[in-house]
Amino acid sequence: MCGTDTACGCSTTTATNSTPTTEAGGVQQVYQVTGMTCDGCASRVSKQLAEIDGVSDVSVDVAAGAVTVISVAPLDTNTVKASVAQAGYQLRG
C-alpha cells in the first residue's frame, strides 16, 4: 500500500489526454498522469484500458507519469474516462 486510494492504496490519479498521433501499429495517444506511484496503480489502469475495443497496446511509465495507448482508431475520451474510472482513477481532459 502506498497511499489512500481504495483501488490499490495510492492517491487518486488524474490524467490529461494528448492529441492522437498515427504510427505503423495504429493510433498512439499519451495521457499524462499525476499521483500514480506504484506498479499496482499502473497494472489497474493498464488492464482497464486494454479492455477497450480496438486497443492493441498499453504501456505505463510510472516514473514519467505517462500512459501510452495504441489503438486501431482514435479513442473516444468518454470511453477512456469510464475505463480509468472503473480502475478507481480519474481522467482529466
Backbone as JSON, one array per atom type, in Angstrom:
{
  "sequence": "MCGTDTACGCSTTTATNSTPTTEAGGVQQVYQVTGMTCDGCASRVSKQLAEIDGVSDVSVDVAAGAVTVISVAPLDTNTVKASVAQAGYQLRG",
  "N": [[0.84, -1.18, 0.0], [0.55, 2.21, -0.88], [-0.58, 4.65, -0.35], [-3.72, 6.28, -0.26], [-5.86, 5.52, -1.95], [-8.76, 3.63, -2.82], [-8.57, 1.57, -4.65], [-5.92, 0.59, -4.84], [-4.42, 1.61, -2.82], [-3.05, 3.92, -3.36], [-2.78, 7.49, -3.93], [-5.42, 9.36, -5.52], [-5.49, 9.23, -9.06], [-4.92, 11.52, -11.65], [-5.36, 12.4, -15.0], [-4.3, 13.76, -18.15], [-5.32, 14.15, -21.5], [-3.76, 13.62, -24.63], [-3.09, 14.83, -27.99], [-3.93, 12.57, -30.53], [-1.54, 10.53, -32.28], [-0.54, 9.11, -35.36], [0.84, 5.97, -36.09], [2.73, 3.19, -37.42], [1.64, 0.89, -36.17], [-0.88, 1.71, -35.42], [-3.02, 4.14, -33.84], [-1.55, 6.35, -31.62], [-1.99, 7.45, -28.36], [-1.19, 9.56, -25.7], [-1.42, 9.85, -22.26], [-0.98, 12.03, -19.67], [-0.21, 11.45, -16.37], [-0.83, 12.09, -12.97], [0.04, 11.38, -9.61], [0.11, 8.61, -9.69], [1.78, 6.08, -8.24], [2.79, 3.53, -7.98], [3.42, 0.1, -9.08], [1.1, -1.32, -8.87], [-0.93, 0.56, -9.27], [-0.36, 1.2, -11.94], [-0.81, -1.27, -13.16], [-3.57, -1.69, -12.75], [-4.74, 0.47, -14.18], [-3.69, -0.01, -16.74], [-4.77, -2.56, -17.32], [-7.55, -2.02, -17.41], [-7.7, -0.14, -19.53], [-6.77, -1.72, -21.63], [-8.9, -3.33, -22.13], [-10.64, -1.91, -23.72], [-12.35, -1.86, -26.79], [-10.49, -2.25, -29.74], [-8.07, -1.4, -28.75], [-4.67, -2.03, -28.89], [-2.3, -2.01, -27.5], [-0.99, -1.09, -24.33], [1.02, 0.94, -22.4], [2.67, 1.8, -19.41], [4.42, 4.29, -17.75], [5.46, 4.77, -14.79], [7.33, 6.42, -13.45], [7.61, 8.61, -15.2], [5.03, 9.37, -15.25], [3.2, 8.71, -17.3], [0.82, 7.32, -19.57], [0.62, 5.36, -22.31], [-1.35, 4.65, -25.06], [-2.1, 2.48, -27.65], [-4.12, 2.17, -30.42], [-6.51, 0.97, -32.9], [-7.97, 3.03, -33.97], [-8.6, 6.53, -33.2], [-9.34, 7.0, -29.76], [-12.43, 7.44, -28.03], [-12.89, 10.04, -25.79], [-14.72, 9.9, -23.63], [-15.05, 7.16, -23.35], [-12.5, 6.39, -22.56], [-12.34, 7.82, -20.16], [-14.34, 6.52, -18.67], [-13.27, 3.95, -18.51], [-10.89, 4.38, -17.07], [-12.0, 5.37, -14.72], [-13.29, 3.05, -13.89], [-11.14, 1.65, -13.01], [-10.64, 2.98, -10.74], [-9.65, 5.55, -10.79], [-9.2, 8.97, -12.04], [-9.7, 10.62, -15.12], [-8.57, 13.49, -16.63], [-9.56, 15.99, -18.84]],
  "CA": [[0.0, 0.0, 0.0], [1.41, 3.37, -1.0], [-1.34, 5.89, -0.2], [-5.06, 6.19, 0.28], [-6.87, 5.16, -2.93], [-9.42, 2.37, -2.5], [-8.22, 0.53, -5.61], [-4.63, -0.07, -4.56], [-3.73, 2.24, -1.72], [-2.37, 5.14, -3.81], [-3.62, 8.67, -4.04], [-6.19, 9.37, -6.76], [-4.75, 9.58, -10.26], [-5.52, 12.44, -12.59], [-4.63, 12.32, -16.26], [-4.72, 14.63, -19.24], [-5.27, 13.43, -22.75], [-2.99, 14.32, -25.65], [-3.53, 14.68, -29.36], [-3.52, 11.28, -31.08], [-0.6, 10.51, -33.39], [-0.65, 7.85, -36.09], [2.09, 5.26, -36.34], [2.52, 1.96, -38.19], [0.82, -0.05, -35.42], [-2.18, 2.28, -35.09], [-3.05, 5.5, -33.31], [-0.96, 6.43, -30.29], [-2.43, 8.56, -27.51], [-0.46, 9.59, -24.44], [-2.12, 10.5, -21.17], [-0.08, 12.39, -18.57], [-0.85, 11.01, -15.14], [-0.22, 12.52, -11.72], [-0.41, 10.63, -8.45], [0.32, 7.18, -9.85], [3.05, 5.91, -7.55], [3.26, 2.14, -7.83], [3.1, -0.83, -10.16], [-0.31, -1.71, -8.7], [-1.7, 1.6, -9.98], [-0.09, 1.02, -13.36], [-1.45, -2.51, -13.59], [-5.03, -1.49, -12.8], [-5.05, 1.37, -15.29], [-3.35, -0.72, -17.97], [-5.75, -3.64, -17.53], [-8.82, -1.44, -17.81], [-7.57, 0.45, -20.87], [-6.57, -2.8, -22.6], [-10.2, -3.94, -22.41], [-11.39, -1.1, -24.68], [-12.3, -2.39, -28.15], [-9.57, -1.59, -30.65], [-6.77, -1.12, -28.12], [-3.72, -3.11, -29.16], [-1.19, -1.98, -26.56], [-0.99, -0.06, -23.29], [2.24, 0.93, -21.6], [2.63, 2.79, -18.34], [5.71, 4.68, -17.2], [5.11, 5.39, -13.51], [8.28, 7.48, -13.15], [7.3, 9.77, -16.04], [3.62, 9.69, -15.11], [2.59, 8.66, -18.63], [0.17, 6.12, -20.06], [0.56, 5.38, -23.77], [-2.33, 3.69, -25.56], [-2.11, 2.33, -29.1], [-5.39, 1.6, -30.85], [-6.71, 0.98, -34.35], [-8.56, 4.33, -34.3], [-8.59, 7.4, -32.01], [-10.29, 6.6, -28.72], [-13.38, 8.42, -27.53], [-12.48, 10.47, -24.45], [-15.65, 9.4, -22.63], [-14.74, 5.74, -23.16], [-11.27, 6.33, -21.76], [-12.69, 8.28, -18.8], [-15.09, 5.46, -17.99], [-12.34, 2.85, -18.24], [-9.99, 4.81, -15.99], [-12.85, 5.42, -13.52], [-13.51, 1.65, -13.49], [-9.92, 1.24, -12.3], [-10.59, 3.72, -9.48], [-8.9, 6.79, -11.01], [-9.89, 9.99, -12.8], [-9.06, 11.16, -16.31], [-8.92, 14.9, -16.8], [-9.33, 16.45, -20.2]],
  "C": [[0.89, 1.24, 0.0], [0.64, 4.68, -0.83], [-2.73, 5.62, 0.34], [-6.15, 5.8, -0.7], [-7.46, 3.8, -2.6], [-9.02, 1.25, -3.44], [-6.92, -0.17, -5.26], [-3.89, 0.55, -3.39], [-3.0, 3.5, -2.1], [-3.33, 6.32, -3.78], [-4.32, 8.64, -5.39], [-5.36, 9.87, -7.92], [-5.55, 10.52, -11.13], [-4.7, 12.4, -13.87], [-5.15, 13.35, -17.23], [-4.47, 13.9, -20.54], [-4.54, 14.27, -23.79], [-3.6, 14.1, -27.02], [-3.04, 13.35, -29.91], [-2.49, 11.45, -32.2], [-0.71, 9.14, -34.05], [0.74, 7.27, -36.3], [1.74, 3.94, -37.02], [1.58, 0.99, -37.49], [-0.55, 0.48, -35.06], [-2.04, 3.71, -34.62], [-2.51, 5.48, -31.89], [-1.48, 7.67, -29.57], [-1.7, 8.44, -26.18], [-1.25, 10.4, -23.44], [-1.12, 10.78, -20.07], [-0.83, 12.16, -17.27], [-0.09, 11.56, -13.93], [-0.78, 11.66, -10.59], [-0.24, 9.13, -8.55], [1.72, 6.87, -9.31], [3.55, 4.48, -7.47], [2.85, 1.29, -9.02], [1.66, -1.32, -10.06], [-1.23, -0.72, -9.41], [-1.58, 1.38, -11.48], [-0.82, -0.2, -13.9], [-2.96, -2.35, -13.72], [-5.44, -0.62, -13.98], [-4.82, 0.66, -16.62], [-4.39, -1.79, -18.3], [-7.07, -3.08, -18.03], [-8.76, -0.87, -19.22], [-7.42, -0.63, -21.94], [-7.89, -3.47, -22.97], [-11.06, -3.12, -23.38], [-11.23, -1.71, -26.06], [-11.35, -1.58, -29.02], [-8.22, -1.27, -30.06], [-5.85, -2.31, -28.35], [-2.56, -3.13, -28.18], [-1.38, -0.84, -25.57], [0.34, -0.18, -22.56], [2.18, 2.08, -20.61], [4.05, 3.02, -17.84], [5.41, 5.46, -15.92], [6.03, 6.57, -13.21], [8.0, 8.76, -13.94], [5.85, 10.21, -15.89], [2.87, 9.67, -16.43], [1.97, 7.29, -18.91], [0.06, 6.28, -21.57], [-0.37, 4.27, -24.23], [-2.22, 3.67, -27.09], [-3.39, 1.59, -29.47], [-5.54, 1.71, -32.36], [-7.3, 2.3, -34.84], [-8.48, 5.2, -33.05], [-9.68, 6.97, -31.03], [-11.19, 7.77, -28.33], [-13.0, 8.76, -26.09], [-13.4, 9.93, -23.37], [-15.43, 7.92, -22.34], [-13.51, 5.58, -22.29], [-11.56, 6.75, -20.32], [-13.4, 7.19, -18.03], [-14.18, 4.29, -17.62], [-11.42, 3.18, -17.07], [-10.77, 4.89, -14.67], [-13.12, 4.01, -12.99], [-12.32, 1.14, -12.71], [-9.76, 1.98, -10.97], [-9.85, 5.04, -9.58], [-9.73, 7.77, -11.82], [-9.03, 10.42, -13.99], [-9.51, 12.59, -16.47], [-8.62, 15.28, -18.24], [-10.37, 16.01, -21.17]]
}
